[in-house]
JSON list of C-alpha atoms in Angstrom, two decimals:
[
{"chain": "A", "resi": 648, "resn": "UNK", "atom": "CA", "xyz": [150.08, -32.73, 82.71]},
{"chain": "A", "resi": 649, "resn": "UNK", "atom": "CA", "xyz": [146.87, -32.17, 84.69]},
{"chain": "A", "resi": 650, "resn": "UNK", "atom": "CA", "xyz": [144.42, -35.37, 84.79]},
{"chain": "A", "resi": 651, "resn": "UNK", "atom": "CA", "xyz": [141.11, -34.49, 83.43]},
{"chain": "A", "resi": 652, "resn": "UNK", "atom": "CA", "xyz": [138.18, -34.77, 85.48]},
{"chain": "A", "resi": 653, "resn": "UNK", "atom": "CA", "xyz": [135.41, -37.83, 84.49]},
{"chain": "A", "resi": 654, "resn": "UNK", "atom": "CA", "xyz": [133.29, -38.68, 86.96]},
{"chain": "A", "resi": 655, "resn": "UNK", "atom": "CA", "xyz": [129.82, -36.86, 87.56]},
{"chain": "A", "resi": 656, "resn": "UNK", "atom": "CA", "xyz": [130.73, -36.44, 91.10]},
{"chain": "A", "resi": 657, "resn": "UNK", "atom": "CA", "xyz": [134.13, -34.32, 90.60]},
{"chain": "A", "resi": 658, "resn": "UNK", "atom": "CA", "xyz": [132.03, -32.42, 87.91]},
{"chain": "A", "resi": 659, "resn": "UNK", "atom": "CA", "xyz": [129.70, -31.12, 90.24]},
{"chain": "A", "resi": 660, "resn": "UNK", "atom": "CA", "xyz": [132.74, -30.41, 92.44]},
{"chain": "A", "resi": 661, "resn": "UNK", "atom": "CA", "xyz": [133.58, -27.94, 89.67]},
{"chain": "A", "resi": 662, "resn": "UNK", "atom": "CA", "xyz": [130.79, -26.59, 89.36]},
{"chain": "A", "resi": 663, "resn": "UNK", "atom": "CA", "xyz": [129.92, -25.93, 92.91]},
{"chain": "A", "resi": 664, "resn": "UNK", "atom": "CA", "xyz": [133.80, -24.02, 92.65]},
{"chain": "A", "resi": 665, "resn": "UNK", "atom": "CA", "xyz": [132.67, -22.34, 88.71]},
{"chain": "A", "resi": 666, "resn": "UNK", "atom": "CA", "xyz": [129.06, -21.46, 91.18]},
{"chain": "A", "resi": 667, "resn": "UNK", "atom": "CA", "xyz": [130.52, -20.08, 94.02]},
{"chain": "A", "resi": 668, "resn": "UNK", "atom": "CA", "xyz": [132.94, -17.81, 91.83]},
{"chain": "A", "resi": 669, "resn": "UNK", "atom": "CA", "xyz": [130.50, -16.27, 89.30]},
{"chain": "A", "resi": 670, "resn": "UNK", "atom": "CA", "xyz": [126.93, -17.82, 90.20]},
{"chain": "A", "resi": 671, "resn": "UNK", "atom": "CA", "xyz": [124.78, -20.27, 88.88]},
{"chain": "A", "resi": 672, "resn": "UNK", "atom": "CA", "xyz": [123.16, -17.95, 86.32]},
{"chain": "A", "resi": 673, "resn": "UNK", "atom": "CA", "xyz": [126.78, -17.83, 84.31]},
{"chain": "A", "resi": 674, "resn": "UNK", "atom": "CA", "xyz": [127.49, -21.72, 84.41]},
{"chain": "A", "resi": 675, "resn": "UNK", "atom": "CA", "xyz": [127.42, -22.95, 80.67]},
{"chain": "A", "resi": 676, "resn": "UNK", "atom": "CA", "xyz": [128.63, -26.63, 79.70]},
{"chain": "A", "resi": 677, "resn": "UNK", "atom": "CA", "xyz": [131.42, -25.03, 77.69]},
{"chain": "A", "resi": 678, "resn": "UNK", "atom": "CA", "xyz": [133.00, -23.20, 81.03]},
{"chain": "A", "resi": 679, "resn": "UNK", "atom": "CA", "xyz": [132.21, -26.58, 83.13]},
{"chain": "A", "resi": 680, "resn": "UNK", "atom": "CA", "xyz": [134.02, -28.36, 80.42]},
{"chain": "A", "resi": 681, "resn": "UNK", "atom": "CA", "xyz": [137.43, -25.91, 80.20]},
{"chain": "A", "resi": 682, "resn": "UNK", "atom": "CA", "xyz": [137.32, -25.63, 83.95]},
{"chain": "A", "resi": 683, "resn": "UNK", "atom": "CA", "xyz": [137.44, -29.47, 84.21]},
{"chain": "A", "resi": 684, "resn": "UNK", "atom": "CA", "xyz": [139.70, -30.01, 81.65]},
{"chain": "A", "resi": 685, "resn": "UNK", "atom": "CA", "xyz": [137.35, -32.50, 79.54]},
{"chain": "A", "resi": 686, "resn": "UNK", "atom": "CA", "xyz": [135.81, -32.25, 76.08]},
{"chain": "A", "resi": 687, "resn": "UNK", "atom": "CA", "xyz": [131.74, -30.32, 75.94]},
{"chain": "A", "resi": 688, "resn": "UNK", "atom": "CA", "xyz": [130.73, -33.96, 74.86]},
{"chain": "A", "resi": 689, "resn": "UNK", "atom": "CA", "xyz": [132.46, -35.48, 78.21]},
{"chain": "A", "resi": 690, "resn": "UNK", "atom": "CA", "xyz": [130.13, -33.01, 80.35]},
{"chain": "A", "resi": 691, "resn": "UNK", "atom": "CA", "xyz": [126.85, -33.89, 78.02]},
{"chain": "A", "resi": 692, "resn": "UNK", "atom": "CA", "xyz": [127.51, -37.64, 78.51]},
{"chain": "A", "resi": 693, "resn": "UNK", "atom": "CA", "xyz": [126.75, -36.91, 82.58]},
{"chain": "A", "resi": 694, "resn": "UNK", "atom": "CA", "xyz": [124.64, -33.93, 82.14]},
{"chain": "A", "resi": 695, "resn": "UNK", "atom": "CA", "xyz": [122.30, -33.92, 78.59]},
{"chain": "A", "resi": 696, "resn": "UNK", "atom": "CA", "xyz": [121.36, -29.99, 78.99]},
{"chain": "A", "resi": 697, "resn": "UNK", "atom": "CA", "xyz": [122.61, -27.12, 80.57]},
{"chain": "A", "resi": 698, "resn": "UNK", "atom": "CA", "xyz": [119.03, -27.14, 82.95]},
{"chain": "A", "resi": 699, "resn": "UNK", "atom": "CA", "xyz": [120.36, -30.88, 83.68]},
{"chain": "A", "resi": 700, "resn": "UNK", "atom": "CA", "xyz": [123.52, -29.61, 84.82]},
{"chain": "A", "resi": 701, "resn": "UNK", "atom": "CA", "xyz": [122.22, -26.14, 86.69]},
{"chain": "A", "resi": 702, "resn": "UNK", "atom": "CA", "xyz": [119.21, -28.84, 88.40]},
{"chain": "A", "resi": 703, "resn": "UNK", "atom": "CA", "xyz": [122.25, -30.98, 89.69]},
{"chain": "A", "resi": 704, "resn": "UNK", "atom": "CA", "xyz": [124.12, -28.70, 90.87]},
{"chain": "A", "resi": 705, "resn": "UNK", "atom": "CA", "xyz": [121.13, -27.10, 92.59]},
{"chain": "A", "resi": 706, "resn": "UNK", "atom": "CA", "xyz": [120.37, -30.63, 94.21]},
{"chain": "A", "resi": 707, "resn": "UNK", "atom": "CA", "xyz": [124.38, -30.86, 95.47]},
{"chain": "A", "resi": 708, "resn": "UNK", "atom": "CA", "xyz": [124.32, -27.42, 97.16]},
{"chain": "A", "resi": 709, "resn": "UNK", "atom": "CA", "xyz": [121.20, -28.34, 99.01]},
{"chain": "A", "resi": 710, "resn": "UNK", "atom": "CA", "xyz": [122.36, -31.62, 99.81]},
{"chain": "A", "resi": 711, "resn": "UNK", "atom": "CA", "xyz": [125.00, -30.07, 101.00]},
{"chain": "A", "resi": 712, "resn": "UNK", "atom": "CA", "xyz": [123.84, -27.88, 103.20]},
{"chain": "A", "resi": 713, "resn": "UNK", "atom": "CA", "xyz": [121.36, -30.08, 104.91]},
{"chain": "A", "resi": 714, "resn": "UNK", "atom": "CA", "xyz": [122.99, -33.26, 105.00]},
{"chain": "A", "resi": 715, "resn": "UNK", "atom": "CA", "xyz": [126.58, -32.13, 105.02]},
{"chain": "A", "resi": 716, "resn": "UNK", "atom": "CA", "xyz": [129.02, -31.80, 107.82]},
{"chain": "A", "resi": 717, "resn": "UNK", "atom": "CA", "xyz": [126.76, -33.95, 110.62]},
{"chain": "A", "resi": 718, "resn": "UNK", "atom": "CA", "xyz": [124.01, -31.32, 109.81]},
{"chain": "A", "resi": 719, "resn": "UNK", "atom": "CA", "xyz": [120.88, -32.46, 111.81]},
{"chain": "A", "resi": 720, "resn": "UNK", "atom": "CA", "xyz": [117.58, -31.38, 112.05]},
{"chain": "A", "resi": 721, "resn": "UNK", "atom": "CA", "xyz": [116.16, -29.90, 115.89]},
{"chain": "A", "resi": 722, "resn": "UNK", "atom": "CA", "xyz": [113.58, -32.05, 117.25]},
{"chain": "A", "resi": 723, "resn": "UNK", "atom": "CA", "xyz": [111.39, -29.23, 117.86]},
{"chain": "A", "resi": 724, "resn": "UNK", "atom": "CA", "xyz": [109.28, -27.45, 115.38]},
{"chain": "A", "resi": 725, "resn": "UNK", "atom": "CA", "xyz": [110.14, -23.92, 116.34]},
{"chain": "A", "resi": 726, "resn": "UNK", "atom": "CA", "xyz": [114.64, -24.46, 116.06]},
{"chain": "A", "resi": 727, "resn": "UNK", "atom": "CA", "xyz": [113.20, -27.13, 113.11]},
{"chain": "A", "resi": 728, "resn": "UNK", "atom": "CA", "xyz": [112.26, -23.77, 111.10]},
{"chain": "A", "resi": 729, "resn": "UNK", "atom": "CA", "xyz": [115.17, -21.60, 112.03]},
{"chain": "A", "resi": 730, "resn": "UNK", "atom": "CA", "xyz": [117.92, -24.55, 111.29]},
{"chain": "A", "resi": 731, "resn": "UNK", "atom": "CA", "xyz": [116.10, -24.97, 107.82]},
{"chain": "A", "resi": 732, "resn": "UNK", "atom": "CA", "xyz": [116.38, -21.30, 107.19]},
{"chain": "A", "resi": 733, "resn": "UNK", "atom": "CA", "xyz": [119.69, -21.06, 109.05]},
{"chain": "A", "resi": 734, "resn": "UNK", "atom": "CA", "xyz": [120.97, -24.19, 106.13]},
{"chain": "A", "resi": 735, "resn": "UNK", "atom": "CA", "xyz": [119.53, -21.56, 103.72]},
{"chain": "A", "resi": 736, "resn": "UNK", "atom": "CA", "xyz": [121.70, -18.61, 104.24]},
{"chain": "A", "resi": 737, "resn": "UNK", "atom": "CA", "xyz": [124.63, -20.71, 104.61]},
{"chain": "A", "resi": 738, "resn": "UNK", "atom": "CA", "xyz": [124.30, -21.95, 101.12]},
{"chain": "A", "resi": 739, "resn": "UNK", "atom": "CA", "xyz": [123.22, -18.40, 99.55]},
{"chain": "A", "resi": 740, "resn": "UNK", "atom": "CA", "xyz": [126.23, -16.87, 101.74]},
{"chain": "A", "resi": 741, "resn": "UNK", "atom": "CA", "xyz": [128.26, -19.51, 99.54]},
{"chain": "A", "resi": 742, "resn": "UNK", "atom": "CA", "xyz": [126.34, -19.62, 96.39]},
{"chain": "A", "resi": 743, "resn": "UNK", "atom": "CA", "xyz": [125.09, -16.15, 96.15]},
{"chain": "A", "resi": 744, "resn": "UNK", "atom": "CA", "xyz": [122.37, -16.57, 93.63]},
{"chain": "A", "resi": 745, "resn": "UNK", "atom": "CA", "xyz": [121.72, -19.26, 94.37]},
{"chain": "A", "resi": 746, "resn": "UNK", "atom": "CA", "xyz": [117.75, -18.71, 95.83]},
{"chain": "A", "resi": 747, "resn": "UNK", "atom": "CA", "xyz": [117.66, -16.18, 92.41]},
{"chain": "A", "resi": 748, "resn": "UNK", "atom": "CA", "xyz": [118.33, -18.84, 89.91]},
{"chain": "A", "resi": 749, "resn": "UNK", "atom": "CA", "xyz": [116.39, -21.14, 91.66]},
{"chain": "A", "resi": 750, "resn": "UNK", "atom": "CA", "xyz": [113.32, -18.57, 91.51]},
{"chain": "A", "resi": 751, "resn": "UNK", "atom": "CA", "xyz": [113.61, -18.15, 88.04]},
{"chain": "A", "resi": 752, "resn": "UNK", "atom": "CA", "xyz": [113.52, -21.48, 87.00]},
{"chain": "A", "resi": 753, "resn": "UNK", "atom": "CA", "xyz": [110.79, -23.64, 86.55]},
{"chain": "A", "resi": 754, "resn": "UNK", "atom": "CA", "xyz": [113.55, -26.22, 87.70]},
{"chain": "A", "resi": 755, "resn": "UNK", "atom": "CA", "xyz": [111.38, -27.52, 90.69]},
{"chain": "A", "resi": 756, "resn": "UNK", "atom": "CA", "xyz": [108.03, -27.72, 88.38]},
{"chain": "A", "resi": 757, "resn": "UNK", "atom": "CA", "xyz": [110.38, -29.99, 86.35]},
{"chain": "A", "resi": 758, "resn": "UNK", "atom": "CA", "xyz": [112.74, -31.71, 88.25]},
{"chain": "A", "resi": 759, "resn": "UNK", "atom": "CA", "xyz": [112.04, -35.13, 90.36]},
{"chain": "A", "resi": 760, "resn": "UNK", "atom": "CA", "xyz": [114.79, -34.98, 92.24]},
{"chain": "A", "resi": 761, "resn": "UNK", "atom": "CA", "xyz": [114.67, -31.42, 93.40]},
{"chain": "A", "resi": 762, "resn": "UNK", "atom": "CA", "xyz": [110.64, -32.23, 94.17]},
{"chain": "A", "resi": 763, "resn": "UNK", "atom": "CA", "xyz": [111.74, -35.14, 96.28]},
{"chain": "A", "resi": 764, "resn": "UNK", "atom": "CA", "xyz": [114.75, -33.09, 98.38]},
{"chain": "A", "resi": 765, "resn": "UNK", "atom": "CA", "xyz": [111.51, -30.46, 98.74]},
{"chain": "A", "resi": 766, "resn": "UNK", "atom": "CA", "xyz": [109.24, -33.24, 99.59]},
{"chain": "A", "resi": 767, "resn": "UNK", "atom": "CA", "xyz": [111.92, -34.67, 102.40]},
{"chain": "A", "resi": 768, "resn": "UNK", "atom": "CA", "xyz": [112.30, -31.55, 104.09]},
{"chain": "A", "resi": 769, "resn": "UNK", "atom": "CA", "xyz": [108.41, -30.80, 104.36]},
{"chain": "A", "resi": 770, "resn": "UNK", "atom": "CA", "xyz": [107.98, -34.49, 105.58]},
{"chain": "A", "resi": 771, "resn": "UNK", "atom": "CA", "xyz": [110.20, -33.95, 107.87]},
{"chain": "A", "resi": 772, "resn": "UNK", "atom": "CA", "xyz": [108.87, -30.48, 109.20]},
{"chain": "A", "resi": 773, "resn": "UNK", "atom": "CA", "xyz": [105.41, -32.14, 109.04]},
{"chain": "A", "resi": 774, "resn": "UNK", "atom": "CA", "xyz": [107.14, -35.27, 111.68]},
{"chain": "A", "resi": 775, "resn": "UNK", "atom": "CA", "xyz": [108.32, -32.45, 113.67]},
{"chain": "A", "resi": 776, "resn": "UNK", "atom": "CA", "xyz": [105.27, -30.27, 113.85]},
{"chain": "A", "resi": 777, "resn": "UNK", "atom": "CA", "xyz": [102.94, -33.06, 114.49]},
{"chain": "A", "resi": 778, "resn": "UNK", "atom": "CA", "xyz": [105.37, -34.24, 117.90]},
{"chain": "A", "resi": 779, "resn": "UNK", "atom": "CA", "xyz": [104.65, -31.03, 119.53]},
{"chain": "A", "resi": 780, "resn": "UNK", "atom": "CA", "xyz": [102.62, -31.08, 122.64]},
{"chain": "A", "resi": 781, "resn": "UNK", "atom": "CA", "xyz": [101.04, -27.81, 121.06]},
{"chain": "A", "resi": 782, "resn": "UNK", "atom": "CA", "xyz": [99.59, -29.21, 118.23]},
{"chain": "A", "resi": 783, "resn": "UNK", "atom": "CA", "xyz": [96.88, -30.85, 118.51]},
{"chain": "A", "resi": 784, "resn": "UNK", "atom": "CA", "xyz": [94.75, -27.57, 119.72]},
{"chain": "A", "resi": 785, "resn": "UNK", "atom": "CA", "xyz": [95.87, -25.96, 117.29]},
{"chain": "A", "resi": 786, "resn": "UNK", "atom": "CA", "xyz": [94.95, -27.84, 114.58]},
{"chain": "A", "resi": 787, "resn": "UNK", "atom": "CA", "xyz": [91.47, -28.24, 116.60]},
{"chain": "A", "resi": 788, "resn": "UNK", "atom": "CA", "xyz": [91.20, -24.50, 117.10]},
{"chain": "A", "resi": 789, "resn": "UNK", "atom": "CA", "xyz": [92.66, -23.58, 113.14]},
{"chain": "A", "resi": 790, "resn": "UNK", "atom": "CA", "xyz": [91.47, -26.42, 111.11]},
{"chain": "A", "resi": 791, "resn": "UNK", "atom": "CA", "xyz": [94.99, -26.08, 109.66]},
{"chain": "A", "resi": 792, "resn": "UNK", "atom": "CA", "xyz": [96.40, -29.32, 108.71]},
{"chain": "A", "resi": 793, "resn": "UNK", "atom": "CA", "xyz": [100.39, -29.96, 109.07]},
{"chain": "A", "resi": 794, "resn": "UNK", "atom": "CA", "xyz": [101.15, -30.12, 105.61]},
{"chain": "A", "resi": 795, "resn": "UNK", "atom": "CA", "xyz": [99.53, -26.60, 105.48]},
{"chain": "A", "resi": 796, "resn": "UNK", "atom": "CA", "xyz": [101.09, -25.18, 108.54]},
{"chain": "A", "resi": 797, "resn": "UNK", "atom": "CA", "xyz": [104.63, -26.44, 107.12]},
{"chain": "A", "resi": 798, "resn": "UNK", "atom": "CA", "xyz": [103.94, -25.18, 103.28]},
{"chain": "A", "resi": 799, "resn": "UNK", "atom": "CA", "xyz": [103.24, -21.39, 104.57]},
{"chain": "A", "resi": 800, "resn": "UNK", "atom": "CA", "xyz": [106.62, -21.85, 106.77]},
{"chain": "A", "resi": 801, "resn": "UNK", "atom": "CA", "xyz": [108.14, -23.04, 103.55]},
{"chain": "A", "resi": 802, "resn": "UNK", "atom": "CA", "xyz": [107.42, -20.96, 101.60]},
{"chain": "A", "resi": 803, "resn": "UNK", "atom": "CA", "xyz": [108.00, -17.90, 103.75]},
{"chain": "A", "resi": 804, "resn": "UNK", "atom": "CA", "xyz": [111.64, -18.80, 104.39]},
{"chain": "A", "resi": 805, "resn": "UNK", "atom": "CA", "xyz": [112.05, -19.53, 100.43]},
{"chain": "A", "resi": 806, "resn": "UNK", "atom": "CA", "xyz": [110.52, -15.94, 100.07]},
{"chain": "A", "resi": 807, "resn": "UNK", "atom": "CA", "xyz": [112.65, -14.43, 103.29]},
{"chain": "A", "resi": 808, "resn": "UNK", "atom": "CA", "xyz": [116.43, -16.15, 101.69]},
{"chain": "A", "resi": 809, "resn": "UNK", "atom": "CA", "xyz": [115.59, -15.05, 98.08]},
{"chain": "A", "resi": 810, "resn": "UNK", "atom": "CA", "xyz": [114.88, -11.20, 99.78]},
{"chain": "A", "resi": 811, "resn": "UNK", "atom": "CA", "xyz": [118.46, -11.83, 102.22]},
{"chain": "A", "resi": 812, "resn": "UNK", "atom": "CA", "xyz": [116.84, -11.28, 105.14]},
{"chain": "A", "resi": 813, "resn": "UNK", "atom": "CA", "xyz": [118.92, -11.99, 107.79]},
{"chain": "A", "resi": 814, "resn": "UNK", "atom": "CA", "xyz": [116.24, -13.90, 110.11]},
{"chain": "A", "resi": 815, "resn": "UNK", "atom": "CA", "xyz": [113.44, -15.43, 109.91]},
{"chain": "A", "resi": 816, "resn": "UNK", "atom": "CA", "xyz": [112.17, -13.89, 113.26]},
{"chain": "A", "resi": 817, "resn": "UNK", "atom": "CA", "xyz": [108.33, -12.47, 112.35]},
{"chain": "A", "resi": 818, "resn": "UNK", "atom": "CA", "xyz": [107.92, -16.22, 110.79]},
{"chain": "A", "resi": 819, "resn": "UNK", "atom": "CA", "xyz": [108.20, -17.75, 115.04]},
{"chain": "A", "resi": 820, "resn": "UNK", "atom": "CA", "xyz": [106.81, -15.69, 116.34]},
{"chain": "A", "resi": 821, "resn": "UNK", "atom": "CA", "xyz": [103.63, -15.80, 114.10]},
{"chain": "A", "resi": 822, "resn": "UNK", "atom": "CA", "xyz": [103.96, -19.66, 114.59]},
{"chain": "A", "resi": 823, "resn": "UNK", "atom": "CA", "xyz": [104.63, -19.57, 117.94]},
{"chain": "A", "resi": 824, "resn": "UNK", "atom": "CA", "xyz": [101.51, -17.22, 118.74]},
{"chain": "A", "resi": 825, "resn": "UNK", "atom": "CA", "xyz": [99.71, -20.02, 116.45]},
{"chain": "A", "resi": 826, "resn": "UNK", "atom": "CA", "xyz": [100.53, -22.57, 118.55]},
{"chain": "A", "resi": 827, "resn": "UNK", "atom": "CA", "xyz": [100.71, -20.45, 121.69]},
{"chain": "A", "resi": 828, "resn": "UNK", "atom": "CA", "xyz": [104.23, -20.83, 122.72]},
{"chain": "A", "resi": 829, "resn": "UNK", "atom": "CA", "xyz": [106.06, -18.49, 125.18]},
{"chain": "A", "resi": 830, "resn": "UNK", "atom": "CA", "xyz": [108.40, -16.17, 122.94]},
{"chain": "A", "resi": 831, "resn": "UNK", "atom": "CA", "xyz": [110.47, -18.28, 120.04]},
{"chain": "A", "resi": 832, "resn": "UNK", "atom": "CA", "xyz": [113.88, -16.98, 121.31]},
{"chain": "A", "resi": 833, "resn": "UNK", "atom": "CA", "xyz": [113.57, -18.14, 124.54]},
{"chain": "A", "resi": 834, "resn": "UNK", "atom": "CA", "xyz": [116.03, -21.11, 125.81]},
{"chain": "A", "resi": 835, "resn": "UNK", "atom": "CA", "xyz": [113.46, -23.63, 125.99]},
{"chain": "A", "resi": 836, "resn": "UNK", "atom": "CA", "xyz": [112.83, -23.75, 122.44]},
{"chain": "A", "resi": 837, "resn": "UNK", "atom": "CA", "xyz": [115.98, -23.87, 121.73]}
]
């Protein structure tokens, strides 16, 4: 006889697999629940909604894919972006609607945690952004601040994974025009 799943952790396991299979959008409780072998009550006692569940599953994938396997973050602004969006694609590649149920959800209006993993990764763009040599003229010359810089790149590459582009190529190069760097693909960026 198969041992039923009850921890939170190997629930989200199963649902990252129940995801992966047949998307995000088609996760219900009552598949979690057969697919983990536990009663719909077992799965409400870790998650008390289906949004609860879909918002923690969301915050796994991401977590995932940015914190994951010895993922870390460039040290320069430029490779910063393209590792974000690069962390992007790998998780839509897995989770394919993954950037489409996010987008039609007002999960990250809602959610603390997912507004905290957003508010990481911008902090930690903004870190980046403000180390480069480049910067300060820029700002001087724009009036831009870093948070502002970092919230257009943000939301560019949120707008460029949900359309599956494959790059995020016209996003450098506008940035590294803006902060007049030599082309974004050369080697010293990189």
């Amino acid at each position: 006889m198969n041992r039923p799943i009850t921890s939170k952790e190997a629930l989200l396991t199963t649902a990252r697999a129940l995801t992966a299979q047949d998307g995000l959008l088609k996760l219900t409780v009552r598949k979690l629940a057969g697919a983990a072998g536990v009663s719909i009550g077992t799965v409400y006692n870790y998650f008390p909604s289906k949004e609860a569940l879909i918002e923690a599953v969301i915050q796994s994938v991401w977590l995932q894919a940015f914190h994951g396997q010895n993922q870390h973050q460039p040290q320069a602004f430029l490779p910063a972006l393209a590792w974000v969006y690069s962390r992007m694609q790998a998780a839509q590649a897995h989770y394919p609607d993954l950037m489409a149920a996010h987008d039609h959800r007002t999960i990250m209006a809602t959610s603390p945690g997912l507004q905290a993993m957003h508010a990481h990764i911008q902090a930690a763009l903004v870190r980046t952004l403000e180390a480069d040599p480049h910067w300060p003229a820029t700002a001087a010359k724009t009036g831009l601040s870093p948070d502002q810089v970092v919230h257009f790149a943000l939301t560019h590459l949120k707008y460029a994974a949900s359309d599956h582009r494959s790059n995020c190529d016209d996003l450098l190069a506008i940035l590294a025009a803006l902060l007049e760097k030599e082309d974004p693909h050369a080697s010293s960026l990189y």
